[in-house]
Tab-separated table of C-alpha atoms and ligand atoms in Angstrom:
chain	number	residue	atom	x	y	z
A	1	UNK	CA	-33.148	-42.016	-31.751
A	2	UNK	CA	-32.323	-38.742	-33.741
A	3	UNK	CA	-31.715	-39.927	-37.056
A	4	UNK	CA	-29.632	-37.642	-38.829
A	5	UNK	CA	-30.808	-34.694	-40.388
A	6	UNK	CA	-29.609	-32.732	-43.014
A	7	UNK	CA	-29.324	-28.384	-44.058
A	8	UNK	CA	-30.737	-29.653	-47.277
A	9	UNK	CA	-33.918	-31.472	-45.346
A	10	UNK	CA	-33.938	-28.768	-42.727
A	11	UNK	CA	-34.107	-25.905	-44.485
A	12	UNK	CA	-37.287	-27.048	-46.939
A	13	UNK	CA	-38.956	-27.926	-43.371
A	14	UNK	CA	-38.301	-23.723	-42.109
A	15	UNK	CA	-40.243	-22.928	-45.884
A	16	UNK	CA	-42.949	-25.249	-45.391
A	17	UNK	CA	-43.487	-24.044	-42.257
A	18	UNK	CA	-43.466	-20.099	-43.244
A	19	UNK	CA	-45.852	-21.149	-46.509
A	20	UNK	CA	-48.210	-22.217	-43.695
A	21	UNK	CA	-47.877	-20.058	-41.317
A	22	UNK	CA	-50.013	-18.231	-43.758
A	23	UNK	CA	-52.848	-20.794	-45.115
A	24	UNK	CA	-54.709	-21.941	-41.773
A	25	UNK	CA	-57.139	-19.364	-39.975
A	26	UNK	CA	-60.896	-19.229	-40.490
A	27	UNK	CA	-64.172	-18.277	-39.453
A	28	UNK	CA	-64.929	-19.754	-35.742
A	29	UNK	CA	-67.052	-22.276	-34.452
A	30	UNK	CA	-70.845	-21.770	-32.809
A	31	UNK	CA	-68.887	-23.570	-29.803
A	32	UNK	CA	-65.796	-21.480	-30.675
A	33	UNK	CA	-64.134	-24.875	-30.206
A	34	UNK	CA	-61.746	-26.458	-32.887
A	35	UNK	CA	-63.060	-27.763	-35.298
A	36	UNK	CA	-61.776	-28.451	-39.219
A	37	UNK	CA	-59.528	-26.448	-40.777
A	38	UNK	CA	-60.934	-23.217	-39.207
A	39	UNK	CA	-59.757	-20.768	-37.549
A	40	UNK	CA	-61.053	-21.151	-33.506
A	41	UNK	CA	-60.934	-19.471	-30.106
A	42	UNK	CA	-58.178	-22.086	-29.183
A	43	UNK	CA	-56.686	-21.929	-25.421
A	44	UNK	CA	-52.801	-23.577	-26.036
A	45	UNK	CA	-51.099	-24.265	-22.649
A	46	UNK	CA	-47.559	-23.861	-22.688
A	47	UNK	CA	-44.919	-25.006	-20.341
A	48	UNK	CA	-40.951	-23.822	-20.509
A	49	UNK	CA	-38.777	-25.755	-17.135
A	50	UNK	CA	-36.753	-22.994	-16.558
A	51	UNK	CA	-35.628	-19.206	-17.190
A	52	UNK	CA	-32.275	-18.695	-16.085
A	53	UNK	CA	-31.181	-20.366	-19.530
A	54	UNK	CA	-32.744	-16.933	-21.102
A	55	UNK	CA	-33.682	-18.558	-24.250
A	56	UNK	CA	-37.488	-19.369	-22.452
A	57	UNK	CA	-38.323	-15.677	-21.428
A	58	UNK	CA	-36.348	-14.027	-24.874
A	59	UNK	CA	-37.399	-16.323	-27.451
A	60	UNK	CA	-39.270	-19.394	-27.107
A	61	UNK	CA	-42.259	-17.915	-24.989
A	62	UNK	CA	-42.846	-14.682	-26.644
A	63	UNK	CA	-42.069	-16.525	-30.227
A	64	UNK	CA	-44.427	-19.439	-30.096
A	65	UNK	CA	-46.983	-16.468	-28.764
A	66	UNK	CA	-47.014	-14.617	-32.154
A	67	UNK	CA	-46.752	-17.764	-34.579
A	68	UNK	CA	-49.846	-18.717	-32.004
A	69	UNK	CA	-51.717	-15.530	-32.937
A	70	UNK	CA	-50.859	-15.235	-36.680
A	71	UNK	CA	-52.331	-18.807	-36.840
A	72	UNK	CA	-55.354	-18.129	-35.406
A	73	UNK	CA	-55.722	-14.793	-36.394
A	74	UNK	CA	-55.272	-13.458	-33.128
A	75	UNK	CA	-57.788	-15.932	-31.706
A	76	UNK	CA	-55.009	-18.343	-29.817
A	77	UNK	CA	-54.721	-17.939	-26.373
A	78	UNK	CA	-50.974	-18.908	-25.045
A	79	UNK	CA	-52.002	-19.726	-21.316
A	80	UNK	CA	-47.833	-20.186	-19.660
A	81	UNK	CA	-45.835	-21.881	-16.948
A	82	UNK	CA	-41.932	-21.855	-16.490
A	83	UNK	CA	-41.589	-24.662	-13.490
A	84	UNK	CA	-38.479	-22.830	-12.512
A	85	UNK	CA	-37.451	-26.128	-12.807
A	86	UNK	CA	-38.814	-28.158	-10.708
A	87	UNK	CA	-40.453	-31.154	-12.298
A	88	UNK	CA	-43.217	-31.482	-9.266
A	89	UNK	CA	-44.073	-27.875	-9.721
A	90	UNK	CA	-44.528	-28.507	-13.694
A	91	UNK	CA	-46.290	-31.836	-13.501
A	92	UNK	CA	-49.564	-30.160	-11.215
A	93	UNK	CA	-48.981	-26.718	-14.240
A	94	UNK	CA	-49.964	-29.506	-16.336
A	95	UNK	CA	-52.932	-31.099	-14.086
A	96	UNK	CA	-53.774	-27.520	-14.054
A	97	UNK	CA	-54.397	-26.974	-17.915
A	98	UNK	CA	-56.254	-30.027	-18.050
A	99	UNK	CA	-58.387	-28.721	-15.071
A	100	UNK	CA	-58.649	-25.597	-17.708
A	101	UNK	CA	-59.591	-28.009	-20.680
A	102	UNK	CA	-56.615	-25.796	-22.784
A	103	UNK	CA	-57.066	-27.840	-26.093
A	104	UNK	CA	-53.551	-28.616	-26.912
A	105	UNK	CA	-50.330	-28.649	-24.286
A	106	UNK	CA	-46.435	-28.153	-26.315
A	107	UNK	CA	-44.176	-28.418	-22.889
A	108	UNK	CA	-40.139	-28.622	-22.691
A	109	UNK	CA	-39.725	-30.556	-19.681
A	110	UNK	CA	-37.416	-30.584	-16.430
A	111	UNK	CA	-37.114	-34.252	-16.596
A	112	UNK	CA	-37.951	-35.660	-19.104
A	113	UNK	CA	-38.972	-38.996	-17.463
A	114	UNK	CA	-40.405	-37.482	-14.963
A	115	UNK	CA	-43.257	-36.051	-17.458
A	116	UNK	CA	-44.218	-39.017	-18.471
A	117	UNK	CA	-47.904	-38.967	-16.627
A	118	UNK	CA	-48.564	-35.956	-16.605
A	119	UNK	CA	-48.776	-36.473	-20.338
A	120	UNK	CA	-50.629	-39.303	-20.478
A	121	UNK	CA	-53.039	-37.579	-18.685
A	122	UNK	CA	-53.162	-34.888	-20.746
A	123	UNK	CA	-53.661	-37.547	-23.127
A	124	UNK	CA	-57.040	-39.188	-21.534
A	125	UNK	CA	-58.493	-35.866	-21.142
A	126	UNK	CA	-58.456	-35.972	-24.736
A	127	UNK	CA	-55.814	-33.008	-25.071
A	128	UNK	CA	-53.058	-33.631	-27.748
A	129	UNK	CA	-49.585	-33.116	-26.195
A	130	UNK	CA	-46.144	-31.181	-28.279
A	131	UNK	CA	-42.957	-31.690	-26.810
A	132	UNK	CA	-40.610	-29.043	-27.558
A	133	UNK	CA	-37.204	-29.150	-27.473
A	134	UNK	CA	-36.992	-31.749	-25.166
A	135	UNK	CA	-37.861	-35.787	-26.013
A	136	UNK	CA	-40.730	-35.782	-23.093
A	137	UNK	CA	-41.799	-39.556	-22.177
A	138	UNK	CA	-44.885	-40.312	-22.491
A	139	UNK	CA	-48.053	-40.336	-25.373
A	140	UNK	CA	-46.825	-37.522	-27.335
A	141	UNK	CA	-48.389	-36.393	-30.687
A	142	UNK	CA	-45.336	-34.752	-32.673
A	143	UNK	CA	-41.941	-32.982	-31.378
A	144	UNK	CA	-39.529	-29.988	-32.348
A	145	UNK	CA	-36.087	-29.572	-31.169
A	146	UNK	CA	-32.687	-28.914	-32.796
A	147	UNK	CA	-30.587	-31.732	-34.230
A	148	UNK	CA	-28.772	-32.308	-31.170
A	149	UNK	CA	-26.664	-34.993	-31.029
A	150	UNK	CA	-25.029	-33.388	-34.286
A	151	UNK	CA	-24.841	-30.014	-32.321
A	152	UNK	CA	-22.247	-31.887	-29.594
A	153	UNK	CA	-20.598	-32.628	-32.211
A	154	UNK	CA	-20.155	-29.593	-33.922
A	155	UNK	CA	-18.768	-27.919	-30.397
A	156	UNK	CA	-16.529	-30.816	-30.511
A	157	UNK	CA	-15.440	-30.417	-33.458
A	158	UNK	CA	-14.737	-26.432	-32.766
A	159	UNK	CA	-13.386	-27.156	-30.154
A	160	UNK	CA	-10.180	-29.761	-31.863
A	161	UNK	CA	-10.155	-26.716	-33.923
A	162	UNK	CA	-9.287	-24.616	-32.014
A	163	UNK	CA	-6.776	-26.876	-29.631
A	164	UNK	CA	-5.096	-27.845	-32.464
A	165	UNK	CA	-1.880	-29.134	-31.661
A	166	UNK	CA	-2.443	-28.915	-28.421
A	167	UNK	CA	-4.523	-31.583	-28.268
A	168	UNK	CA	-2.022	-34.440	-28.175
A	169	UNK	CA	-0.991	-33.134	-24.951
A	170	UNK	CA	-2.723	-31.729	-22.545
A	171	UNK	CA	-6.641	-32.661	-20.996
A	172	UNK	CA	-9.871	-31.063	-21.431
A	173	UNK	CA	-12.494	-30.980	-19.103
A	174	UNK	CA	-15.970	-32.123	-19.743
A	175	UNK	CA	-19.563	-29.893	-18.793
A	176	UNK	CA	-22.150	-31.946	-19.269
A	177	UNK	CA	-26.073	-30.654	-18.732
A	178	UNK	CA	-28.562	-31.973	-16.742
A	179	UNK	CA	-28.994	-35.523	-16.365
A	180	UNK	CA	-32.667	-35.488	-16.033
A	181	UNK	CA	-32.622	-33.670	-19.616
A	182	UNK	CA	-32.563	-35.964	-22.813
A	183	UNK	CA	-30.855	-33.281	-24.708
A	184	UNK	CA	-27.352	-33.347	-22.131
A	185	UNK	CA	-27.033	-37.046	-23.374
A	186	UNK	CA	-27.238	-35.721	-27.073
A	187	UNK	CA	-24.786	-32.917	-26.697
A	188	UNK	CA	-23.111	-35.341	-24.317
A	189	UNK	CA	-22.443	-38.171	-27.100
A	190	UNK	CA	-21.798	-36.043	-29.842
A	191	UNK	CA	-19.948	-34.620	-28.023
A	192	UNK	CA	-17.746	-37.486	-26.718
A	193	UNK	CA	-18.005	-39.290	-30.463
A	194	UNK	CA	-16.065	-36.341	-32.177
A	195	UNK	CA	-13.607	-36.051	-29.007
A	196	UNK	CA	-12.566	-39.655	-27.724
A	197	UNK	CA	-9.344	-40.203	-29.002
A	198	UNK	CA	-8.391	-36.807	-30.045
A	199	UNK	CA	-7.531	-35.404	-26.704
A	200	UNK	CA	-7.324	-36.813	-22.818
A	201	UNK	CA	-10.552	-36.748	-21.396
A	202	UNK	CA	-8.835	-35.625	-18.172
A	203	UNK	CA	-12.554	-34.894	-15.697
A	204	UNK	CA	-16.462	-35.001	-16.729
A	205	UNK	CA	-18.987	-33.819	-15.108
A	206	UNK	CA	-22.834	-33.874	-15.051
A	207	UNK	CA	-23.667	-30.561	-14.484
A	208	UNK	CA	-26.756	-30.104	-12.129
A	209	UNK	CA	-29.698	-28.567	-13.547
A	210	UNK	CA	-27.356	-27.111	-15.959
A	211	UNK	CA	-26.574	-23.933	-13.075
A	212	UNK	CA	-24.094	-21.874	-14.113
A	213	UNK	CA	-22.795	-22.006	-9.974
A	214	UNK	CA	-22.892	-25.834	-10.552
A	215	UNK	CA	-20.275	-25.808	-13.276
A	216	UNK	CA	-18.221	-23.293	-11.144
A	217	UNK	CA	-17.846	-25.698	-8.333
A	218	UNK	CA	-17.325	-28.427	-10.803
A	219	UNK	CA	-14.463	-26.290	-12.010
A	220	UNK	CA	-13.014	-24.928	-9.623
A	221	UNK	CA	-12.323	-28.784	-8.910
A	222	UNK	CA	-11.159	-30.260	-12.063
A	223	UNK	CA	-8.821	-26.836	-11.672
A	224	UNK	CA	-7.141	-28.256	-7.926
A	225	UNK	CA	-6.947	-32.501	-9.211
A	226	UNK	CA	-5.696	-31.095	-12.475
A	227	UNK	CA	-3.658	-28.358	-11.583
A	228	UNK	CA	-4.194	-25.371	-14.093
A	229	UNK	CA	-1.576	-25.202	-16.390
A	230	UNK	CA	-2.466	-29.488	-17.816
A	231	UNK	CA	-5.831	-27.989	-19.054
A	232	UNK	CA	-5.726	-27.039	-22.112
A	233	UNK	CA	-9.840	-26.310	-23.050
A	234	UNK	CA	-13.521	-27.108	-21.746
A	235	UNK	CA	-15.776	-28.710	-23.648
A	236	UNK	CA	-18.888	-27.123	-22.307
A	237	UNK	CA	-22.011	-27.624	-23.308
A	238	UNK	CA	-24.084	-24.114	-23.086
A	239	UNK	CA	-23.021	-20.798	-22.203
A	240	UNK	CA	-25.155	-20.561	-19.013
A	241	UNK	CA	-22.943	-23.096	-17.925
A	242	UNK	CA	-19.922	-21.497	-19.720
A	243	UNK	CA	-20.035	-18.353	-17.701
A	244	UNK	CA	-19.461	-20.351	-14.287
A	245	UNK	CA	-16.604	-22.230	-16.002
A	246	UNK	CA	-14.885	-18.708	-17.017
A	247	UNK	CA	-15.616	-17.358	-14.130
A	248	UNK	CA	-13.751	-20.226	-12.500
A	249	UNK	CA	-10.913	-20.542	-14.993
A	250	UNK	CA	-10.122	-16.641	-14.605
A	251	UNK	CA	-10.513	-16.774	-9.761
A	252	UNK	CA	-7.004	-20.234	-10.494
A	253	UNK	CA	-5.948	-16.976	-12.516
A	254	UNK	CA	-5.056	-17.392	-15.262
A	255	UNK	CA	-3.573	-15.614	-17.730
A	256	UNK	CA	-4.612	-16.677	-20.671
A	257	UNK	CA	-7.839	-18.735	-20.767
A	258	UNK	CA	-8.188	-21.716	-23.257
A	259	UNK	CA	-10.791	-22.186	-25.539
A	260	UNK	CA	-14.582	-22.777	-24.072
A	261	UNK	CA	-17.511	-24.049	-26.105
A	262	UNK	CA	-20.754	-22.921	-24.991
A	263	UNK	CA	-24.490	-23.079	-26.779
A	264	UNK	CA	-27.841	-20.907	-26.908
A	265	UNK	CA	-25.555	-17.687	-28.198
A	266	UNK	CA	-27.395	-15.741	-24.934
A	267	UNK	CA	-25.515	-12.215	-25.337
A	268	UNK	CA	-23.852	-12.687	-22.319
A	269	UNK	CA	-22.316	-15.471	-24.671
A	270	UNK	CA	-21.857	-13.744	-27.190
A	271	UNK	CA	-20.525	-10.779	-25.959
A	272	UNK	CA	-17.844	-13.313	-24.608
A	273	UNK	CA	-16.340	-14.455	-27.271
A	274	UNK	CA	-16.034	-10.795	-28.660
A	275	UNK	CA	-14.534	-9.855	-26.456
A	276	UNK	CA	-12.028	-13.671	-27.070
A	277	UNK	CA	-12.906	-14.771	-23.312
A	278	UNK	CA	-15.219	-18.025	-24.308
A	279	UNK	CA	-14.138	-19.219	-28.125
A	280	UNK	CA	-17.180	-20.812	-29.431
A	281	UNK	CA	-21.447	-21.409	-29.060
A	282	UNK	CA	-24.101	-22.989	-31.764
A	283	UNK	CA	-26.309	-20.975	-32.171
A	284	UNK	CA	-29.997	-22.559	-32.551
A	285	UNK	CA	-32.167	-19.976	-34.305
A	286	UNK	CA	-35.650	-20.340	-32.396
A	287	UNK	CA	-38.437	-18.960	-34.967
A	288	UNK	CA	-38.209	-22.037	-37.075
A	289	UNK	CA	-38.967	-24.096	-33.290
A	290	UNK	CA	-41.123	-22.016	-32.080
A	291	UNK	CA	-43.061	-21.965	-36.161
A	292	UNK	CA	-42.866	-25.721	-35.996
A	293	UNK	CA	-44.696	-26.106	-32.600
A	294	UNK	CA	-47.119	-23.775	-32.896
A	295	UNK	CA	-48.091	-24.722	-36.359
A	296	UNK	CA	-48.541	-28.330	-34.730
A	297	UNK	CA	-49.579	-27.301	-31.518
A	298	UNK	CA	-52.359	-25.246	-33.650
A	299	UNK	CA	-53.392	-27.749	-35.957
A	300	UNK	CA	-53.460	-31.604	-33.563
A	301	UNK	CA	-56.469	-28.848	-31.642
A	302	UNK	CA	-58.152	-28.213	-34.813
A	303	UNK	CA	-58.132	-32.341	-35.110
A	304	UNK	CA	-55.545	-31.252	-38.591
A	305	UNK	CA	-52.832	-33.133	-40.376
A	306	UNK	CA	-49.550	-31.878	-39.725
A	307	UNK	CA	-47.466	-34.081	-42.044
A	308	UNK	CA	-46.702	-31.416	-44.740
A	309	UNK	CA	-45.176	-29.532	-41.119
A	310	UNK	CA	-42.586	-32.985	-40.380
A	311	UNK	CA	-38.983	-33.572	-41.534
A	312	UNK	CA	-38.586	-36.647	-39.689
A	313	UNK	CA	-39.391	-39.432	-37.133
A	314	UNK	CA	-38.073	-39.956	-34.406
A	315	UNK	CA	-38.687	-42.903	-31.832
A	316	UNK	CA	-38.386	-41.692	-27.600
A	317	UNK	CA	-37.634	-44.315	-25.034
A	318	UNK	CA	-41.570	-45.117	-24.482
A	319	UNK	CA	-42.773	-43.880	-27.893
A	320	UNK	CA	-42.170	-44.416	-31.464
A	321	UNK	CA	-42.091	-42.933	-34.308
A	322	UNK	CA	-43.290	-39.206	-33.321
A	323	UNK	CA	-43.856	-37.006	-35.877
A	324	UNK	CA	-41.359	-34.600	-35.598
A	325	UNK	CA	-39.347	-31.597	-36.800
A	326	UNK	CA	-35.737	-31.129	-36.245
A	327	UNK	CA	-33.831	-27.949	-36.655
A	328	UNK	CA	-29.927	-27.778	-37.292
A	329	UNK	CA	-27.207	-25.773	-35.165
A	330	UNK	CA	-24.967	-23.409	-36.376
A	331	UNK	CA	-21.228	-22.951	-35.475
A	332	UNK	CA	-21.234	-19.151	-33.873
A	333	UNK	CA	-17.160	-17.607	-33.321
A	334	UNK	CA	-15.647	-14.423	-33.331
A	335	UNK	CA	-16.587	-14.998	-37.535
A	336	UNK	CA	-19.210	-15.025	-37.500
A	337	UNK	CA	-21.250	-13.004	-34.821
A	338	UNK	CA	-23.000	-10.388	-37.594
A	339	UNK	CA	-23.969	-13.347	-40.456
A	340	UNK	CA	-25.226	-15.134	-37.791
A	341	UNK	CA	-26.971	-13.302	-34.701
A	342	UNK	CA	-26.852	-9.882	-36.422
A	343	UNK	CA	-28.610	-10.687	-39.873
A	344	UNK	CA	-31.165	-12.925	-38.078
A	345	UNK	CA	-32.058	-9.767	-36.475
A	346	UNK	CA	-31.373	-11.576	-32.464
A	347	UNK	CA	-29.095	-8.735	-31.697
A	348	UNK	CA	-28.377	-5.324	-32.595
A	349	UNK	CA	-24.871	-4.500	-32.911
A	350	UNK	CA	-25.323	-1.800	-29.964
A	351	UNK	CA	-26.180	-4.836	-27.941
A	352	UNK	CA	-23.077	-6.881	-28.315
A	353	UNK	CA	-21.253	-3.437	-28.447
A	354	UNK	CA	-21.928	-2.006	-25.617
A	355	UNK	CA	-19.096	0.477	-23.962
A	356	UNK	CA	-16.729	-3.136	-21.888
A	357	UNK	CA	-16.745	-4.739	-25.019
A	358	UNK	CA	-16.914	-1.717	-27.560
A	359	UNK	CA	-13.548	-1.750	-28.455
A	360	UNK	CA	-13.354	-5.382	-29.078
A	361	UNK	CA	-16.069	-4.852	-31.774
A	362	UNK	CA	-14.024	-2.588	-33.321
A	363	UNK	CA	-11.697	-5.469	-34.200
A	364	UNK	CA	-13.338	-8.072	-35.653
A	365	UNK	CA	-15.574	-5.014	-37.369
A	366	UNK	CA	-18.386	-5.509	-35.445
A	367	UNK	CA	-20.444	-2.061	-35.970
B	1	GAL	C1	-32.088	-27.563	-23.104
B	1	GAL	C2	-31.511	-26.561	-24.641
B	1	GAL	C3	-30.233	-25.965	-24.393
B	1	GAL	C4	-30.708	-25.445	-22.796
B	1	GAL	C5	-30.189	-26.273	-22.042
B	1	GAL	C6	-30.385	-25.732	-20.839
B	1	GAL	O1	-32.346	-29.160	-23.368
B	1	GAL	O2	-31.335	-27.174	-25.553
B	1	GAL	O3	-30.589	-25.056	-24.885
B	1	GAL	O4	-31.081	-24.067	-23.044
B	1	GAL	O5	-31.147	-27.280	-21.921
B	1	GAL	O6	-31.846	-24.823	-20.427
């Protein structure tokens, strides 16, 4: 799964998305239903997994809505549901959308296996399914995500760089994501690929539901099992959990925090990086991912081909050769806050550099 994606390929794919974005649209069919090559009143069902990680409500949802509107000249409607981390809820949300006759579904699964039956029911009802960010099982038509194994490698490499010579003597703690999320498995295997044999892994956890409070509890357990002076670094699969981990490290009375990794470039994560509390995050530009999902969804709803958008084929445990768009993630440290999230317009300097962080921002020349 997930053949390695070169940066050049991704750039080509992303620009292909931008190009074709403007090429769609047109007159509406008499019945207002999708048909080949025209702009229509399309109903896109969007299902996101949870609302604790900031990305979903702050970026993915509004970005997909904007792209669908652009592709359909304002005639596309996005019907939205957030499963709040509950797989059963998400299954019934799919059924509601089937009943409401959406033309296409974009699903970011809470649990990639548990959603397979709902994907099949949608297909049986003639509704194509685009798997968003997480590779849902069942007969999906298309998939878009980041190169998730590479995200794990980027995190692992950054942690080794930060550890330098300390990698030899100390131990690290690994805080992986939820076992129901296929991405968590890929982040974990990418990180192990880089870390194994280079540093001792004292404790490792698969964190239930990606919850920061569960990461906090796990970290507190690791601190008492290993001893706070023995932990030289923490691999955290995302920023939400990094927040819980850093709270546990501070509560244990550590004066100097070990390097902690993350993912998602959440505002709180970026602020902790500026302040020197978190070492890095993985910045994943959500705009191209959202654009790819919207473009494939609108095309599928209109019965059009998506060959021009995809950059590789991916196998899921149930479905071989899923047409996919995979996008690379980028390591974000103190050194490149400006050239990543600020220059891309994700956050303004004012949003990052609030009173609490002003001095730290000045120190790294962020103004
Ligand atoms: C992953 C996703 C990450 C993060 C995490 C926590 O599947 O790729 O960006 O959101 O879930 O929900």
